[in-house]
mmCIF file of C-alpha atoms in Angstrom:
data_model
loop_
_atom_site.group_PDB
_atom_site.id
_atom_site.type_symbol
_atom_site.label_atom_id
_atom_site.label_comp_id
_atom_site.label_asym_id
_atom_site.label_seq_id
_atom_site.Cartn_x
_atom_site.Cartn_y
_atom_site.Cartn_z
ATOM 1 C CA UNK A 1 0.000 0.000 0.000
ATOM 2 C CA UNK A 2 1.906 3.182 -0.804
ATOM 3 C CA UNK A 3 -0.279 5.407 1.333
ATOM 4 C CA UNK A 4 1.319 3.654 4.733
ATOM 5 C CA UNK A 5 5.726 4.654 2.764
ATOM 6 C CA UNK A 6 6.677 1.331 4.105
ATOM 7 C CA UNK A 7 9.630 0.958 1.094
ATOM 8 C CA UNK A 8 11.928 3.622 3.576
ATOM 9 C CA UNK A 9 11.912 0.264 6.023
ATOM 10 C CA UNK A 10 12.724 -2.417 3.283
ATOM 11 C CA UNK A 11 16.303 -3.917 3.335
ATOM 12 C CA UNK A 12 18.977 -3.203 1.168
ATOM 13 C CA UNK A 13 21.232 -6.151 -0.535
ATOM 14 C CA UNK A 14 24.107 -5.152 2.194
ATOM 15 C CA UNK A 15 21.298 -5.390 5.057
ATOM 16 C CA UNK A 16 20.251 -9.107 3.908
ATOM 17 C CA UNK A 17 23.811 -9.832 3.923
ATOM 18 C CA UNK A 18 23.913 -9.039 7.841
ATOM 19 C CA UNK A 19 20.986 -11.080 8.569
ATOM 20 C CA UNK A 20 22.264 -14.053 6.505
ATOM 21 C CA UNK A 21 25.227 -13.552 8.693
ATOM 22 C CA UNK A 22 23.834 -13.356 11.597
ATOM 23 C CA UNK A 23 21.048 -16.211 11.063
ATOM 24 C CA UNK A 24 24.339 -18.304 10.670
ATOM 25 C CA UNK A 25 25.864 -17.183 13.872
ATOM 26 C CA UNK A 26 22.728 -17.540 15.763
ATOM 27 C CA UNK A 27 22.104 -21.005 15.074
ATOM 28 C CA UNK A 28 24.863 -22.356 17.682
ATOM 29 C CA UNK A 29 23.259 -20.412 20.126
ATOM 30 C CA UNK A 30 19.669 -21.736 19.432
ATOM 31 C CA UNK A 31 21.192 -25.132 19.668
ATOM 32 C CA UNK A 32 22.773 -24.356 23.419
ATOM 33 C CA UNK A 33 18.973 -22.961 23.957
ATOM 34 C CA UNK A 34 17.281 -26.228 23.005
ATOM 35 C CA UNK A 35 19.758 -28.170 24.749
ATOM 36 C CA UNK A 36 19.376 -26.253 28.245
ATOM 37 C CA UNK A 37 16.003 -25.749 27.616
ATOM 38 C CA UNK A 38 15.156 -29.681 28.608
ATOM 39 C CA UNK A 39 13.562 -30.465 31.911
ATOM 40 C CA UNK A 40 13.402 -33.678 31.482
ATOM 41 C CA UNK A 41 17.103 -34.739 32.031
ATOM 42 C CA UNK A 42 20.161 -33.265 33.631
ATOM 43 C CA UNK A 43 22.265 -30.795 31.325
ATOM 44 C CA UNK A 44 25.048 -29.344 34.120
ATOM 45 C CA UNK A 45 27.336 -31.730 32.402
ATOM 46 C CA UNK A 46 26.657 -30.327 29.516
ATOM 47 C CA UNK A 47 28.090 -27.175 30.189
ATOM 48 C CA UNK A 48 31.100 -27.604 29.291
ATOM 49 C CA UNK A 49 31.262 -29.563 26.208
ATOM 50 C CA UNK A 50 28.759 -26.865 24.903
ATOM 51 C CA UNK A 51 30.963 -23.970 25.604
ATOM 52 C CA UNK A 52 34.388 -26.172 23.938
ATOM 53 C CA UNK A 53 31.761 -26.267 20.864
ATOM 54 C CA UNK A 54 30.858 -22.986 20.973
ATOM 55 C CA UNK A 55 34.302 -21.577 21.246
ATOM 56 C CA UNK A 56 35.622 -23.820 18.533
ATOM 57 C CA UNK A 57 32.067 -22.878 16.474
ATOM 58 C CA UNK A 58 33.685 -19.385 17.137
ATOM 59 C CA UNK A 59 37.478 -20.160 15.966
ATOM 60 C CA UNK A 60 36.171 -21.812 13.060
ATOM 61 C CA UNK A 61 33.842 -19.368 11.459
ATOM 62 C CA UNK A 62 35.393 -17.205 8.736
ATOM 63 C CA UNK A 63 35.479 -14.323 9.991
ATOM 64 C CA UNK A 64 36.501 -12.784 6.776
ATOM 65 C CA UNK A 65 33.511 -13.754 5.216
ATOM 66 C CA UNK A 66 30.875 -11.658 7.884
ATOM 67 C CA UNK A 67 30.105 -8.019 7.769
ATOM 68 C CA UNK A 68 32.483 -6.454 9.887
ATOM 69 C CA UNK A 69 29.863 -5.816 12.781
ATOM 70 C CA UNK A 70 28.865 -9.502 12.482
ATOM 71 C CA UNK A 71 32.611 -10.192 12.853
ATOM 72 C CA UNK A 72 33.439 -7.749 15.694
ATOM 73 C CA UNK A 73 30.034 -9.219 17.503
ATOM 74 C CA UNK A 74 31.645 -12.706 17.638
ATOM 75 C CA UNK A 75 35.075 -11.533 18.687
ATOM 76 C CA UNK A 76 33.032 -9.664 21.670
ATOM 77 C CA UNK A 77 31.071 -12.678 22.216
ATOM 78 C CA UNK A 78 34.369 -15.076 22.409
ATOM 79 C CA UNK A 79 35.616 -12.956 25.087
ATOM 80 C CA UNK A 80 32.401 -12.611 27.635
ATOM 81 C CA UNK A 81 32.440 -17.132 26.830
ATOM 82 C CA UNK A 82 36.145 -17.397 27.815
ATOM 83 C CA UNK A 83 35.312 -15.356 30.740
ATOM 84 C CA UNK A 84 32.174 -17.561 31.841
ATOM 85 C CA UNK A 85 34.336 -20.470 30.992
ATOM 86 C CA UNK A 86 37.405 -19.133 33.377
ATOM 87 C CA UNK A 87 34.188 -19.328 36.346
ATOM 88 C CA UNK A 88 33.631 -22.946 35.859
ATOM 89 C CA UNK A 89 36.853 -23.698 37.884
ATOM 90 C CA UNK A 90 35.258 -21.513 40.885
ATOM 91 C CA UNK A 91 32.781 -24.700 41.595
ATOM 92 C CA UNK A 92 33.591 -28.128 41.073
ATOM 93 C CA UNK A 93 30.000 -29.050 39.934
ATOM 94 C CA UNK A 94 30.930 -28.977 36.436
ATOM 95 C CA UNK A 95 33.376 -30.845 36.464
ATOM 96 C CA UNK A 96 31.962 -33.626 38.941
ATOM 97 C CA UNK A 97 28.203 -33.834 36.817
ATOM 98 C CA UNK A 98 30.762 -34.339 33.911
ATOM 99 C CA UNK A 99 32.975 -37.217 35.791
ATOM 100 C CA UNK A 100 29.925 -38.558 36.960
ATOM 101 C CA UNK A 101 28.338 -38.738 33.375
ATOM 102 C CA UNK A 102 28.651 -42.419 32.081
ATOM 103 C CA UNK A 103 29.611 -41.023 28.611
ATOM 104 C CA UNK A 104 32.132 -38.318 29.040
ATOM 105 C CA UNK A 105 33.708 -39.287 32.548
ATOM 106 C CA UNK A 106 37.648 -38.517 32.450
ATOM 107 C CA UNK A 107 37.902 -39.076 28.313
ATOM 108 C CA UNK A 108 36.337 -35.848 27.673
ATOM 109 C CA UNK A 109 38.646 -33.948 29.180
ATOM 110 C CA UNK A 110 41.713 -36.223 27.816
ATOM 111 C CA UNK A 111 40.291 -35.906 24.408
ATOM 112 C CA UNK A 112 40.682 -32.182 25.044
ATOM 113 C CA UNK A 113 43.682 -32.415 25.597
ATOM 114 C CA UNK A 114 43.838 -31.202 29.156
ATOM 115 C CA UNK A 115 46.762 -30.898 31.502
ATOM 116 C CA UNK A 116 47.266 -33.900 33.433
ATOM 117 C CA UNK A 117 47.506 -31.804 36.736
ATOM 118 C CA UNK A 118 44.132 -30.618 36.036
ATOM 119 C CA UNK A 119 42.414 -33.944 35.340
ATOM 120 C CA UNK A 120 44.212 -35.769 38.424
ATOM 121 C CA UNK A 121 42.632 -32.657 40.069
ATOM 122 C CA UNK A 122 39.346 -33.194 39.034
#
């Protein structure tokens, strides 16, 4: 309806770009969501693992290939999940659900490639 001027709010080429980017970049995060999102089992020792895949999700994404505000978004959001991921060694419950898990128990963290110190820790 051209009375309502709605084409000043429709998206450039550039603008479609960003949300492609971003669509891409939100989908790890939706995934974490549905995951935590279950109250039917026990996801604390999932914690963990999630944020490894997250931060490798992170490391992996070309980040020469996102807009340069999609890019500098994920470089801020790496930084605020290393910090969060520093504060699972201030309680041992993530580590302990994860030991006690019959899947991931030690290996995880060996797989990891973990110091030994830590792991003989845990």
């Amino acid at each position: 309806n051209k009375s309502l001027n709605l084409r000043k709010f429709e998206l450039s080429d550039m603008q479609w770009d960003i949300v492609d980017d971003l669509l891409y970049v939100l989908e790890i995060f939706k995934n974490a969501t549905m995951l935590f999102s279950k109250d039917t089992v026990s996801t604390i020792s999932q914690v963990i693992p999630m944020m490894d895949i997250i931060d490798d999700f992170f490391g992996s994404t070309p980040k020469r290939d996102v807009h340069p505000a999609v890019r500098s978004a994920l470089e801020l959001a790496q930084s605020t999940l290393n910090r969060y991921y520093s504060r699972t060694d201030d309680s041992n419950v993530y580590q302990i659900a994860m030991i006690l898990h019959p899947k991931l128990k030690l290996e995880y963290f060996r797989n990891c490639g973990w110091e030994k110190e830590w792991i003989d820790t845990a």
